[in-house]
Coordinates of C-alpha atoms (C1' of nucleotides) in Angstrom, one line a residue:
Chain A
M1122 CA 45.2 29.7 16.1
A1123 CA 41.7 31.2 16.2
S1124 CA 41.3 30.0 12.7
K1125 CA 40.8 26.5 14.1
E1126 CA 37.8 27.7 15.9
R1127 CA 36.5 29.4 12.8
I1128 CA 36.8 26.2 10.9
L1129 CA 35.1 24.3 13.7
R1130 CA 32.3 26.8 13.6
L1131 CA 32.0 26.4 9.8
K1132 CA 31.8 22.6 10.2
D1133 CA 29.1 23.1 12.8
E1134 CA 27.3 25.3 10.4
T1135 CA 27.4 22.8 7.7
R1136 CA 26.1 20.1 10.0
N1137 CA 23.2 22.4 10.9
N1138 CA 22.6 23.1 7.2
I1139 CA 22.3 19.4 6.5
L1140 CA 19.7 19.1 9.2
A1141 CA 17.9 22.2 8.1
A1142 CA 17.9 21.1 4.4
S1143 CA 16.6 17.7 5.4
I1144 CA 13.6 19.0 7.3
D1145 CA 12.9 21.5 4.6
I1146 CA 12.8 18.8 1.9
V1147 CA 10.6 16.7 4.1
K1148 CA 8.2 19.6 4.7
E1149 CA 8.0 20.2 1.0
E1150 CA 7.9 16.7 -0.3
G1151 CA 7.4 14.2 2.5
W1152 CA 9.8 11.7 4.2
Q1153 CA 9.9 9.3 1.3
A1154 CA 11.3 12.1 -1.0
L1155 CA 14.3 12.7 1.3
S1156 CA 17.6 11.6 -0.3
M1157 CA 21.2 12.2 0.3
R1158 CA 21.7 13.8 -3.1
K1159 CA 18.8 16.2 -2.6
I1160 CA 20.2 17.3 0.7
A1161 CA 23.6 17.8 -0.9
D1162 CA 22.0 19.9 -3.6
R1163 CA 20.5 22.2 -1.1
I1164 CA 23.7 22.8 0.8
E1165 CA 25.7 23.1 -2.4
Y1166 CA 27.9 20.1 -1.9
T1167 CA 28.0 16.6 -3.3
A1168 CA 26.5 13.7 -1.5
P1169 CA 29.6 12.1 0.0
I1170 CA 30.5 15.0 2.2
I1171 CA 27.4 14.4 4.2
Y1172 CA 29.1 11.3 5.5
E1173 CA 31.7 13.5 7.1
Y1174 CA 29.0 14.8 9.4
F1175 CA 26.7 11.8 9.7
A1176 CA 27.5 8.1 9.6
N1177 CA 24.5 7.5 7.3
K1178 CA 21.0 8.6 6.5
D1179 CA 19.6 7.0 9.6
A1180 CA 21.9 9.1 11.7
I1181 CA 20.3 12.2 10.3
L1182 CA 16.9 11.0 11.2
N1183 CA 18.1 10.1 14.6
E1184 CA 19.4 13.6 15.2
L1185 CA 16.1 15.2 13.9
T1186 CA 14.3 12.8 16.3
R1187 CA 16.4 14.0 19.2
Q1188 CA 15.8 17.6 18.4
G1189 CA 12.1 16.9 18.2
Y1190 CA 12.1 15.6 21.8
V1191 CA 14.1 18.6 22.9
K1192 CA 11.6 20.9 21.3
L1193 CA 8.7 19.0 22.9
S1194 CA 10.3 19.1 26.3
K1195 CA 10.6 22.9 26.1
L1196 CA 7.0 23.3 25.1
M1197 CA 6.0 21.2 28.1
E1198 CA 8.1 23.3 30.4
K1199 CA 6.3 26.3 29.1
A1200 CA 2.9 24.6 29.6
I1201 CA 3.8 23.9 33.2
S1202 CA 5.0 27.4 33.9
E1203 CA 1.7 28.8 32.8
H1204 CA -0.3 27.1 35.5
T1205 CA 0.0 26.4 39.2
D1206 CA -2.6 23.7 39.7
P1207 CA -1.0 20.3 38.9
A1208 CA -4.1 19.0 37.2
K1209 CA -4.2 22.1 35.0
Q1210 CA -0.5 21.7 34.4
L1211 CA -1.0 18.1 33.2
E1212 CA -3.8 19.0 31.0
A1213 CA -1.7 21.8 29.5
M1214 CA 1.2 19.4 28.9
W1215 CA -1.0 17.0 26.9
L1216 CA -2.4 19.9 24.9
A1217 CA 1.1 21.1 24.3
Y1218 CA 1.9 17.5 23.1
W1219 CA -1.1 17.7 20.8
D1220 CA -0.2 21.1 19.4
F1221 CA 3.4 20.1 18.9
A1222 CA 2.3 17.1 16.8
F1223 CA 0.6 19.3 14.3
A1224 CA 2.9 22.3 14.4
E1225 CA 5.9 20.0 13.8
K1226 CA 4.1 17.3 11.9
E1227 CA 7.2 16.0 10.2
L1228 CA 9.1 15.7 13.4
Y1229 CA 6.3 13.9 15.1
Q1230 CA 6.1 11.4 12.3
V1231 CA 9.7 10.4 12.6
M1232 CA 9.7 10.5 16.4
Y1233 CA 6.7 8.2 16.7
G1234 CA 6.8 6.2 13.5
V1235 CA 3.6 7.6 11.9
E1236 CA 3.5 6.9 8.2
V1237 CA 1.5 9.1 5.9
N1238 CA 0.1 6.2 4.0
C1239 CA -0.7 7.6 0.6
C1240 CA -2.6 4.6 -0.4
A1241 CA -4.4 2.9 2.5
M1242 CA -6.8 5.7 3.5
Q1243 CA -8.3 6.2 0.1
N1244 CA -12.0 5.3 -0.2
M1245 CA -10.6 2.2 -1.8
C1246 CA -13.7 0.2 -1.3
A1247 CA -16.4 -0.8 1.2
D1248 CA -14.2 -3.4 2.9
I1249 CA -12.1 -0.7 4.6
Q1250 CA -15.1 0.9 6.1
L1251 CA -16.7 -2.3 7.3
P1252 CA -14.9 -2.7 10.6
M1253 CA -15.4 0.9 11.4
N1254 CA -19.1 0.7 10.7
M1255 CA -19.5 -2.4 12.8
L1256 CA -18.0 -0.7 15.8
W1257 CA -19.9 2.5 15.2
D1258 CA -23.2 0.7 15.0
K1259 CA -22.6 -1.3 18.1
I1260 CA -21.7 1.9 20.0
E1261 CA -24.9 3.5 18.8
E1262 CA -26.8 0.5 20.0
I1263 CA -25.4 0.8 23.5
I1264 CA -26.0 4.5 24.0
P1265 CA -29.4 5.2 25.7
A1266 CA -31.9 6.7 23.3
E1267 CA -32.0 10.0 25.1
K1268 CA -28.3 10.6 24.6
R1269 CA -28.1 9.1 21.1
N1270 CA -27.0 11.4 18.3
E1271 CA -24.4 11.2 15.6
K1272 CA -21.9 13.6 17.3
Y1273 CA -22.0 11.7 20.5
V1274 CA -21.5 8.3 18.8
D1275 CA -18.6 9.8 16.9
T1276 CA -17.0 11.1 20.0
K1277 CA -17.2 7.8 21.7
Y1278 CA -16.1 5.9 18.6
Y1279 CA -13.0 8.0 18.2
T1280 CA -12.2 7.8 21.9
F1281 CA -12.3 4.0 21.8
W1282 CA -10.3 3.9 18.6
S1283 CA -7.7 6.3 19.8
V1284 CA -6.9 4.6 23.0
V1285 CA -6.8 1.1 21.4
H1286 CA -4.8 2.1 18.3
G1287 CA -2.6 4.4 20.3
L1288 CA -1.6 1.6 22.7
I1289 CA -1.0 -0.8 19.8
S1290 CA 1.3 1.6 17.9
I1291 CA 3.2 2.5 21.1
N1292 CA 3.7 -1.2 21.6
M1293 CA 4.8 -1.7 18.0
T1294 CA 7.3 1.2 17.9
R1295 CA 8.9 0.8 21.3
K1296 CA 9.2 -2.3 23.3
L1297 CA 8.8 -1.2 26.9
T1298 CA 5.3 -2.0 28.1
S1299 CA 4.6 -5.3 29.8
D1300 CA 1.7 -7.5 28.8
E1301 CA 0.1 -7.0 32.2
L1302 CA 0.2 -3.3 31.9
N1303 CA -1.3 -3.4 28.4
Q1304 CA -4.2 -5.5 29.6
Q1305 CA -4.7 -3.1 32.5
V1306 CA -4.8 -0.1 30.3
L1307 CA -7.0 -1.8 27.7
K1308 CA -9.6 -3.2 30.1
D1309 CA -9.7 0.0 32.2
A1310 CA -10.1 2.3 29.2
I1311 CA -12.7 0.1 27.4
G1312 CA -14.6 -0.5 30.6
G1313 CA -14.4 3.2 31.5
I1314 CA -15.7 4.5 28.2
I1315 CA -18.6 1.9 28.1
L1316 CA -19.6 3.1 31.6
S1317 CA -19.4 6.7 30.6
M1318 CA -21.9 6.1 27.7
R1319 CA -24.8 4.7 29.6
Chain B
M716 CA -13.0 -24.0 -24.1
A717 CA -12.5 -25.2 -20.6
S718 CA -8.8 -24.5 -21.1
K719 CA -9.7 -20.8 -20.9
E720 CA -10.9 -21.3 -17.4
R721 CA -7.9 -23.3 -16.5
I722 CA -5.7 -20.5 -17.6
L723 CA -7.8 -17.9 -15.7
R724 CA -7.4 -20.1 -12.7
L725 CA -3.7 -20.2 -13.1
K726 CA -3.5 -16.4 -13.5
D727 CA -5.5 -16.1 -10.3
E728 CA -3.1 -18.4 -8.6
T729 CA -0.1 -16.4 -9.6
R730 CA -1.9 -13.3 -8.3
N731 CA -2.3 -15.0 -5.0
N732 CA 1.2 -16.2 -5.1
I733 CA 2.4 -12.6 -5.5
L734 CA 0.5 -11.5 -2.4
A735 CA 1.5 -14.5 -0.4
A736 CA 5.2 -14.0 -1.3
S737 CA 4.9 -10.4 -0.4
I738 CA 3.6 -11.0 3.1
D739 CA 6.1 -13.8 3.6
I740 CA 9.0 -11.5 2.8
V741 CA 7.6 -8.8 5.0
K742 CA 7.2 -11.2 7.9
E743 CA 10.7 -12.4 7.5
E744 CA 12.5 -9.1 6.8
G745 CA 10.1 -6.2 7.4
W746 CA 8.3 -3.8 5.0
Q747 CA 11.4 -1.9 4.0
A748 CA 12.9 -5.1 2.6
L749 CA 10.0 -5.8 0.3
S750 CA 11.1 -5.4 -3.4
M751 CA 9.6 -6.4 -6.7
R752 CA 12.6 -8.5 -7.6
K753 CA 12.4 -10.3 -4.3
I754 CA 8.8 -11.1 -4.9
A755 CA 9.6 -12.3 -8.4
D756 CA 12.3 -14.6 -7.0
R757 CA 9.9 -16.3 -4.7
I758 CA 7.3 -16.9 -7.4
E759 CA 10.0 -18.0 -9.8
Y760 CA 9.4 -15.3 -12.4
T761 CA 11.2 -12.1 -13.2
A762 CA 10.0 -8.7 -11.9
P763 CA 8.2 -7.3 -14.9
I764 CA 5.5 -10.0 -14.9
I765 CA 4.2 -8.7 -11.6
Y766 CA 3.0 -5.7 -13.5
E767 CA 0.6 -7.9 -15.4
Y768 CA -1.2 -8.5 -12.1
F769 CA -0.7 -5.2 -10.3
A770 CA -0.3 -1.7 -11.6
N771 CA 2.7 -1.1 -9.3
K772 CA 4.1 -1.9 -5.9
D773 CA 1.5 0.3 -4.1
A774 CA -1.3 -1.7 -5.7
I775 CA 0.1 -4.8 -3.9
L776 CA 0.1 -2.9 -0.6
N777 CA -3.4 -1.7 -1.3
E778 CA -4.6 -5.2 -1.9
L779 CA -2.9 -6.5 1.3
T780 CA -4.5 -3.6 3.2
R781 CA -7.9 -4.6 1.8
Q782 CA -7.5 -8.2 2.8
G783 CA -6.4 -7.0 6.3
Y784 CA -9.7 -5.2 6.7
V785 CA -11.6 -8.2 5.5
K786 CA -9.8 -10.4 8.0
L787 CA -10.5 -7.9 10.8
S788 CA -14.2 -7.8 9.9
K789 CA -14.5 -11.5 10.2
L790 CA -12.8 -11.6 13.6
M791 CA -15.2 -8.9 14.7
E792 CA -18.2 -10.9 13.5
K793 CA -16.9 -13.8 15.5
A794 CA -16.5 -11.6 18.5
I795 CA -20.1 -10.5 18.2
S796 CA -21.4 -14.0 17.8
E797 CA -19.9 -15.1 21.0
H798 CA -21.8 -12.8 23.2
T799 CA -25.4 -11.5 23.5
D800 CA -25.1 -8.4 25.7
P801 CA -24.2 -5.5 23.4
A802 CA -21.7 -4.0 25.9
K803 CA -19.9 -7.4 26.1
Q804 CA -20.0 -7.6 22.3
L805 CA -18.4 -4.2 22.0
E806 CA -15.7 -5.1 24.4
A807 CA -15.1 -8.3 22.6
M808 CA -14.8 -6.4 19.3
W809 CA -12.1 -4.1 20.6
L810 CA -10.3 -7.1 22.1
A811 CA -10.5 -8.8 18.7
Y812 CA -9.1 -5.6 17.2
W813 CA -6.2 -5.7 19.7
D814 CA -5.5 -9.4 19.1
F815 CA -5.6 -8.9 15.3
A816 CA -3.0 -6.2 15.5
F817 CA -0.5 -8.5 17.1
A818 CA -1.5 -11.7 15.3
E819 CA -1.2 -9.9 11.9
K820 CA 1.3 -7.3 12.9
E821 CA 2.5 -6.7 9.4
L822 CA -1.0 -6.2 8.0
Y823 CA -1.8 -3.9 10.9
Q824 CA 1.3 -1.8 10.1
V825 CA 0.3 -1.2 6.5
M826 CA -3.4 -0.7 7.3
Y827 CA -2.7 2.0 9.9
G828 CA 0.6 3.4 8.8
V829 CA 2.7 2.2 11.8
E830 CA 6.4 2.3 11.1
V831 CA 8.7 0.1 13.0
N832 CA 11.3 2.8 13.5
C833 CA 14.5 0.9 13.9
C834 CA 16.2 4.0 15.1
A835 CA 14.0 6.3 17.1
M836 CA 13.2 4.0 20.0
Q837 CA 16.8 3.3 21.0
N838 CA 18.0 4.6 24.3
M839 CA 19.7 7.1 22.2
C840 CA 20.1 9.6 25.0
A841 CA 18.3 11.2 27.9
D842 CA 16.6 13.8 25.6
I843 CA 14.2 11.1 24.3
Q844 CA 13.1 10.1 27.8
L845 CA 12.7 13.7 29.1
P846 CA 9.1 14.4 27.9
M847 CA 8.0 11.0 29.1
N848 CA 9.5 11.6 32.5
M849 CA 8.0 15.0 32.8
L850 CA 4.5 13.6 32.2
W851 CA 5.1 10.7 34.4
D852 CA 6.2 12.8 37.3
K853 CA 3.3 15.2 37.0
I854 CA 0.8 12.3 37.0
E855 CA 2.5 10.9 40.1
E856 CA 2.1 14.3 41.7
I857 CA -1.6 14.4 41.1
I858 CA -2.4 10.9 42.3
P859 CA -3.4 10.9 46.0
A860 CA -0.8 9.4 48.3
E861 CA -2.9 6.4 49.3
K862 CA -3.3 5.2 45.6
R863 CA 0.2 6.2 44.5
N864 CA 2.4 3.4 43.3
E865 CA 4.5 2.7 40.3
K866 CA 2.1 0.4 38.5
Y867 CA -0.8 2.8 39.0
V868 CA 1.1 5.7 37.6
D869 CA 2.2 3.6 34.7
T870 CA -1.3 2.6 33.9
K871 CA -2.5 6.2 33.9
Y872 CA 0.5 7.4 32.0
Y873 CA 0.0 4.9 29.2
T874 CA -3.8 5.6 29.1
F875 CA -3.1 9.3 28.6
W876 CA -0.4 8.7 26.0
S877 CA -2.4 6.1 24.1
V878 CA -5.5 8.2 23.6
V879 CA -3.5 11.3 22.7
H880 CA -1.1 9.6 20.4
G881 CA -3.8 7.4 18.9
L882 CA -6.0 10.4 18.0
I883 CA -3.0 12.2 16.5
S884 CA -2.0 9.3 14.3
I885 CA -5.5 8.7 13.2
N886 CA -5.7 12.3 12.2
M887 CA -2.4 12.1 10.4
T888 CA -3.1 9.0 8.4
R889 CA -6.7 9.6 7.5
K890 CA -8.3 13.0 7.0
L891 CA -11.8 12.5 8.2
T892 CA -12.2 13.9 11.7
S893 CA -13.3 17.5 12.3
D894 CA -11.4 19.8 14.5
E895 CA -14.4 20.1 16.8
L896 CA -14.6 16.3 17.2
N897 CA -10.9 16.2 18.0
Q898 CA -11.2 18.8 20.7
Q899 CA -14.2 17.0 22.1
V900 CA -12.4 13.6 22.3
L901 CA -9.3 15.2 23.7
K902 CA -10.9 17.2 26.4
D903 CA -13.2 14.5 27.4
A904 CA -10.5 11.9 27.6
I905 CA -8.0 14.0 29.4
G906 CA -10.6 15.3 31.8
G907 CA -12.0 11.8 32.4
I908 CA -8.6 10.3 33.2
I909 CA -7.7 13.1 35.5
L910 CA -11.0 12.6 37.4
S911 CA -10.4 8.9 37.6
M912 CA -7.1 9.4 39.3
R913 CA -8.1 11.4 42.3
Chain C
dT1198 C1' 1.0 -28.4 -43.0
dA1199 C1' 2.8 -23.6 -43.3
dT1200 C1' 2.2 -19.0 -42.1
dC1201 C1' 0.5 -15.4 -39.0
dT1202 C1' -0.8 -13.7 -34.6
dT1203 C1' -1.1 -13.7 -30.0
dT1204 C1' 0.5 -14.8 -25.4
dG1205 C1' 4.0 -15.4 -21.8
dC1206 C1' 8.0 -14.3 -20.3
dT1207 C1' 12.8 -12.4 -20.3
dT1208 C1' 16.6 -9.3 -21.1
dA1209 C1' 18.1 -4.7 -21.1
dA1210 C1' 17.7 -0.4 -19.9
dC1211 C1' 16.4 4.2 -17.3
dA1212 C1' 16.5 7.0 -13.6
dG1213 C1' 16.7 7.0 -9.0
dT1214 C1' 18.5 5.3 -4.2
dG1215 C1' 22.4 4.8 -0.1
dT1216 C1' 27.2 4.3 0.3
dT1217 C1' 32.3 3.8 -0.5
dA1218 C1' 37.0 4.2 -2.8
dG1219 C1' 40.1 6.8 -5.4
dA1220 C1' 41.4 10.9 -7.6
dT1221 C1' 41.7 15.8 -7.5
dT1222 C1' 41.9 20.2 -5.9
dA1223 C1' 42.8 23.6 -2.3
dT1224 C1' 44.9 24.9 1.9
dT1225 C1' 48.1 24.8 5.5
dT1226 C1' 52.7 23.8 7.2
dA1227 C1' 57.7 23.4 6.8
Chain D
dT632 C1' 58.6 27.3 -3.0
dA633 C1' 57.9 22.2 -1.8
dA634 C1' 55.7 18.8 1.0
dA635 C1' 51.9 17.4 3.7
dT636 C1' 47.3 17.7 4.9
dA637 C1' 42.6 18.7 4.4
dA638 C1' 38.4 19.4 1.7
dT639 C1' 35.9 18.1 -2.0
dC640 C1' 34.5 15.7 -6.2
dT641 C1' 34.0 11.9 -9.7
dA642 C1' 33.0 7.3 -10.5
dA643 C1' 31.5 3.3 -9.2
dC644 C1' 28.7 -0.6 -6.8
dA645 C1' 24.7 -2.8 -5.7
dC646 C1' 20.4 -1.9 -5.0
dT647 C1' 15.3 0.2 -6.0
dG648 C1' 10.6 0.7 -9.1
dT649 C1' 9.3 0.7 -13.7
dT650 C1' 9.1 0.4 -18.9
dA651 C1' 10.3 -1.0 -23.7
dA652 C1' 11.9 -4.2 -26.8
dG653 C1' 12.6 -8.8 -28.1
dC654 C1' 12.3 -13.8 -28.1
dA655 C1' 10.1 -18.2 -28.1
dA656 C1' 6.3 -21.1 -27.7
dA657 C1' 1.4 -21.7 -28.4
dG658 C1' -2.9 -20.9 -31.0
dA659 C1' -5.5 -19.5 -34.9
dT660 C1' -6.0 -19.1 -39.8
dA661 C1' -5.2 -20.2 -44.6

DNA sequence: TATCTTTGCTTAACAGTGTTAGATTATTTA
DNA sequence: TAAATAATCTAACACTGTTAAGCAAAGATA
């Protein structure tokens, strides 16, 4: 009767192998290269048996996403445990979040819907850089002459852009923020950064 | 000889039809539903003729991306023209950016690599909400009792998250920020928000 | 006008995708 | 050993992006 357990253990192993193969493929070739047949190749099975372990491809992504959040939670626990001051703890938690994003880039991508857009970022033409330049120049204009230098403008530019783009993409990928909250965050952040520049 | 021009005009029209059909499909069914054959159906041709106008599917996305940046630039010009104070102008520009993102949601998605992740956001399980809750609770802990209420914590939480996630995804989709700049933005923003809370 | 060439467009195909049904093999049970 | 069950594979379907070959109409040339 112990053989039942052995078999269950083997099944569990295969399930893990599927997940491990998936993340390996993604790390080597990117998300768009992940296919059921490629996963099957790695675990030395044919594609249909994957469906004995996961309902479909999305279910695999879902499980990887879940594991990503678990990993992130653990890193945050660790960050907390390394400090006593709550403010320091919070700072360490966000830095852990940052580090996680790049240490587990592929997981972060699927967790938060970040596409590595082969095409869009190319120096396709001037059009793409125009909005960025308009903002950059306006920021430069506002900064008092004595503080004004390229690095400072860059910092402010990316701070603005990060908070606005971040809030937009959070809104687009989940649907839990209220309009009122969005406006609050937006106005506060923009106003705050403008104040900090003068 | 004027017929040459007429024909060129017709070709240009077809090119525009391809782009218009593409964005229509995306608006109706999302980016993952966009296919060459579907585009061809809409413009009443077969798929291969699209390749007379665009090298491949990516080239269509690229052109839509470009047009997105042109639209965004115009909206920003308008924002500038409606104010005289530079700080007001800058604020209006970011608000124009925000409005554009939701008015032209599909364009924004392809311009900035935002995936509408059918799966990830579901209330799949507690694991997903854990990191968020940890951060939320820590923020609540830091805020002085007299200011502490749910709305305020929410605002600060989303401000933190937006700037960190925004900077991460900007880094992941383009490759132009330096490590030094990232750290500068990150530390400044986190430190700034923490200060603003107390 | 009759032939030749170019253009516009389609059909057919290739290699790949996720997914399912049916057949086949191997293992366990009686 | 025979029957029943489980594990696995083959084959297929309906898609995907993309390319090559072919056809039919239009234009140019003689």
